[in-house]
Amino acid sequence: MTTDHEEPCGPSYRSFCLNGGICYVIPTIPSPFCRCIENYTGARCEEVFLPSSSIQTESDLFAAFMVLAVLGTLIIGALYFLCRKGHLQRASSTQYDINLVETSITSAHHRFSLSRFIPSFYT
């Protein structure tokens, strides 16, 4: 996009702009300048400029971080649930074992107590 003050460079500046840039002069400014094509920048279009790749890289890093955060949360939640479930099963199993022991001791005690009152010829 040229303005009214810009003029294309003459043949003496043919190779002034690099990488496909277009050379222009403004009569009141002593040195020419370049209009660069896409992905190039600099006074003479000498630098490669890839904004989409840097934005894409940041976006990819953010997405990867979010995926790792979600996966980490799910794994921690699953481990907590499994440990908690295992703890409850162990607690109820232990309680069941204690009840069995108490029942066995009580049964044995009753058998022993009854045998004192039952004559030996009945046993």
PDB file of C-alpha atoms in Angstrom, residues 25-120:
ATOM      1  CA  VAL A  25      11.642   6.215  -1.469  1.00  0.00           C
ATOM      2  CA  ILE A  26      10.164   9.333   0.023  1.00  0.00           C
ATOM      3  CA  PRO A  27      11.706  12.408  -1.681  1.00  0.00           C
ATOM      4  CA  THR A  28      12.210  14.245   1.631  1.00  0.00           C
ATOM      5  CA  ILE A  29      14.051  11.283   3.273  1.00  0.00           C
ATOM      6  CA  PRO A  30      17.544  10.427   1.994  1.00  0.00           C
ATOM      7  CA  SER A  31      17.409   6.609   2.402  1.00  0.00           C
ATOM      8  CA  PRO A  32      14.927   4.162   0.854  1.00  0.00           C
ATOM      9  CA  PHE A  33      12.692   1.819   2.853  1.00  0.00           C
ATOM     10  CA  CYS A  34      11.160  -1.564   2.149  1.00  0.00           C
ATOM     11  CA  ARG A  35       7.666  -2.989   2.251  1.00  0.00           C
ATOM     12  CA  CYS A  36       8.191  -6.589   3.232  1.00  0.00           C
ATOM     13  CA  ILE A  37       6.171  -9.583   2.168  1.00  0.00           C
ATOM     14  CA  GLU A  38       4.485 -11.824   4.727  1.00  0.00           C
ATOM     15  CA  ASN A  39       6.771 -13.481   7.319  1.00  0.00           C
ATOM     16  CA  TYR A  40       9.639 -10.985   6.808  1.00  0.00           C
ATOM     17  CA  THR A  41      10.513  -7.836   8.712  1.00  0.00           C
ATOM     18  CA  GLY A  42      13.385  -5.425   9.256  1.00  0.00           C
ATOM     19  CA  ALA A  43      14.656  -2.302   7.479  1.00  0.00           C
ATOM     20  CA  ARG A  44      15.593  -4.395   4.431  1.00  0.00           C
ATOM     21  CA  CYS A  45      13.257  -7.394   5.026  1.00  0.00           C
ATOM     22  CA  GLU A  46      16.232  -9.351   6.307  1.00  0.00           C
ATOM     23  CA  GLU A  47      14.575 -10.967   9.336  1.00  0.00           C
ATOM     24  CA  VAL A  48      12.181 -13.902   9.287  1.00  0.00           C
ATOM     25  CA  PHE A  49       9.042 -13.206  11.299  1.00  0.00           C
ATOM     26  CA  LEU A  50       6.737 -16.108  12.130  1.00  0.00           C
ATOM     27  CA  PRO A  51       4.171 -14.801  14.617  1.00  0.00           C
ATOM     28  CA  SER A  52       1.816 -17.724  14.139  1.00  0.00           C
ATOM     29  CA  SER A  53       4.421 -20.233  15.297  1.00  0.00           C
ATOM     30  CA  SER A  54       5.196 -18.370  18.530  1.00  0.00           C
ATOM     31  CA  ILE A  55       1.487 -17.950  19.296  1.00  0.00           C
ATOM     32  CA  GLN A  56       0.893 -21.606  18.414  1.00  0.00           C
ATOM     33  CA  THR A  57       3.732 -22.707  20.710  1.00  0.00           C
ATOM     34  CA  GLU A  58       2.278 -20.773  23.660  1.00  0.00           C
ATOM     35  CA  SER A  59      -1.150 -22.189  22.916  1.00  0.00           C
ATOM     36  CA  ASP A  60       0.242 -25.721  22.721  1.00  0.00           C
ATOM     37  CA  LEU A  61       2.088 -25.297  26.025  1.00  0.00           C
ATOM     38  CA  PHE A  62      -1.039 -23.996  27.739  1.00  0.00           C
ATOM     39  CA  ALA A  63      -3.121 -26.884  26.368  1.00  0.00           C
ATOM     40  CA  ALA A  64      -0.504 -29.418  27.491  1.00  0.00           C
ATOM     41  CA  PHE A  65      -0.425 -27.872  30.965  1.00  0.00           C
ATOM     42  CA  MET A  66      -4.212 -28.026  31.236  1.00  0.00           C
ATOM     43  CA  VAL A  67      -4.299 -31.663  30.121  1.00  0.00           C
ATOM     44  CA  LEU A  68      -1.623 -32.573  32.667  1.00  0.00           C
ATOM     45  CA  ALA A  69      -3.475 -30.696  35.415  1.00  0.00           C
ATOM     46  CA  VAL A  70      -6.742 -32.491  34.653  1.00  0.00           C
ATOM     47  CA  LEU A  71      -5.042 -35.889  34.428  1.00  0.00           C
ATOM     48  CA  GLY A  72      -3.168 -35.263  37.663  1.00  0.00           C
ATOM     49  CA  THR A  73      -6.380 -34.306  39.428  1.00  0.00           C
ATOM     50  CA  LEU A  74      -8.150 -37.415  38.135  1.00  0.00           C
ATOM     51  CA  ILE A  75      -5.294 -39.695  39.191  1.00  0.00           C
ATOM     52  CA  ILE A  76      -5.111 -38.169  42.670  1.00  0.00           C
ATOM     53  CA  GLY A  77      -8.897 -38.437  43.007  1.00  0.00           C
ATOM     54  CA  ALA A  78      -8.868 -42.071  41.894  1.00  0.00           C
ATOM     55  CA  LEU A  79      -6.059 -42.942  44.306  1.00  0.00           C
ATOM     56  CA  TYR A  80      -7.870 -41.213  47.153  1.00  0.00           C
ATOM     57  CA  PHE A  81     -11.099 -43.038  46.318  1.00  0.00           C
ATOM     58  CA  LEU A  82      -9.355 -46.420  46.081  1.00  0.00           C
ATOM     59  CA  CYS A  83      -7.444 -45.901  49.325  1.00  0.00           C
ATOM     60  CA  ARG A  84     -10.555 -44.695  51.083  1.00  0.00           C
ATOM     61  CA  LYS A  85     -12.598 -47.634  49.764  1.00  0.00           C
ATOM     62  CA  GLY A  86      -9.872 -50.074  50.791  1.00  0.00           C
ATOM     63  CA  HIS A  87      -9.735 -48.498  54.258  1.00  0.00           C
ATOM     64  CA  LEU A  88     -13.480 -48.907  54.748  1.00  0.00           C
ATOM     65  CA  GLN A  89     -13.339 -52.533  53.648  1.00  0.00           C
ATOM     66  CA  ARG A  90     -10.439 -53.218  56.014  1.00  0.00           C
ATOM     67  CA  ALA A  91     -12.266 -51.477  58.864  1.00  0.00           C
ATOM     68  CA  SER A  92     -15.489 -53.439  58.320  1.00  0.00           C
ATOM     69  CA  SER A  93     -13.509 -56.651  57.883  1.00  0.00           C
ATOM     70  CA  THR A  94     -11.658 -56.001  61.130  1.00  0.00           C
ATOM     71  CA  GLN A  95     -14.947 -55.223  62.876  1.00  0.00           C
ATOM     72  CA  TYR A  96     -16.404 -58.482  61.478  1.00  0.00           C
ATOM     73  CA  ASP A  97     -13.377 -60.441  62.755  1.00  0.00           C
ATOM     74  CA  ILE A  98     -13.771 -58.877  66.212  1.00  0.00           C
ATOM     75  CA  ASN A  99     -17.464 -59.826  66.271  1.00  0.00           C
ATOM     76  CA  LEU A 100     -16.576 -63.387  65.283  1.00  0.00           C
ATOM     77  CA  VAL A 101     -14.025 -63.627  68.067  1.00  0.00           C
ATOM     78  CA  GLU A 102     -16.489 -62.226  70.611  1.00  0.00           C
ATOM     79  CA  THR A 103     -19.175 -64.635  69.410  1.00  0.00           C
ATOM     80  CA  SER A 104     -16.773 -67.568  69.619  1.00  0.00           C
ATOM     81  CA  ILE A 105     -15.628 -66.607  73.094  1.00  0.00           C
ATOM     82  CA  THR A 106     -19.227 -66.104  74.255  1.00  0.00           C
ATOM     83  CA  SER A 107     -20.286 -69.487  72.791  1.00  0.00           C
ATOM     84  CA  ALA A 108     -17.388 -71.255  74.419  1.00  0.00           C
ATOM     85  CA  HIS A 109     -18.133 -69.529  77.740  1.00  0.00           C
ATOM     86  CA  HIS A 110     -21.818 -70.586  77.581  1.00  0.00           C
ATOM     87  CA  ARG A 111     -20.886 -74.169  76.766  1.00  0.00           C
ATOM     88  CA  PHE A 112     -18.490 -74.219  79.675  1.00  0.00           C
ATOM     89  CA  SER A 113     -21.035 -72.638  82.032  1.00  0.00           C
ATOM     90  CA  LEU A 114     -23.813 -75.049  81.033  1.00  0.00           C
ATOM     91  CA  SER A 115     -21.622 -78.087  81.486  1.00  0.00           C
ATOM     92  CA  ARG A 116     -21.385 -77.370  85.212  1.00  0.00           C
ATOM     93  CA  PHE A 117     -25.125 -77.718  85.626  1.00  0.00           C
ATOM     94  CA  ILE A 118     -25.777 -80.657  83.322  1.00  0.00           C
ATOM     95  CA  PRO A 119     -25.040 -84.007  84.894  1.00  0.00           C
ATOM     96  CA  SER A 120     -22.181 -85.836  83.259  1.00  0.00           C
TER      97      SER A 120
END
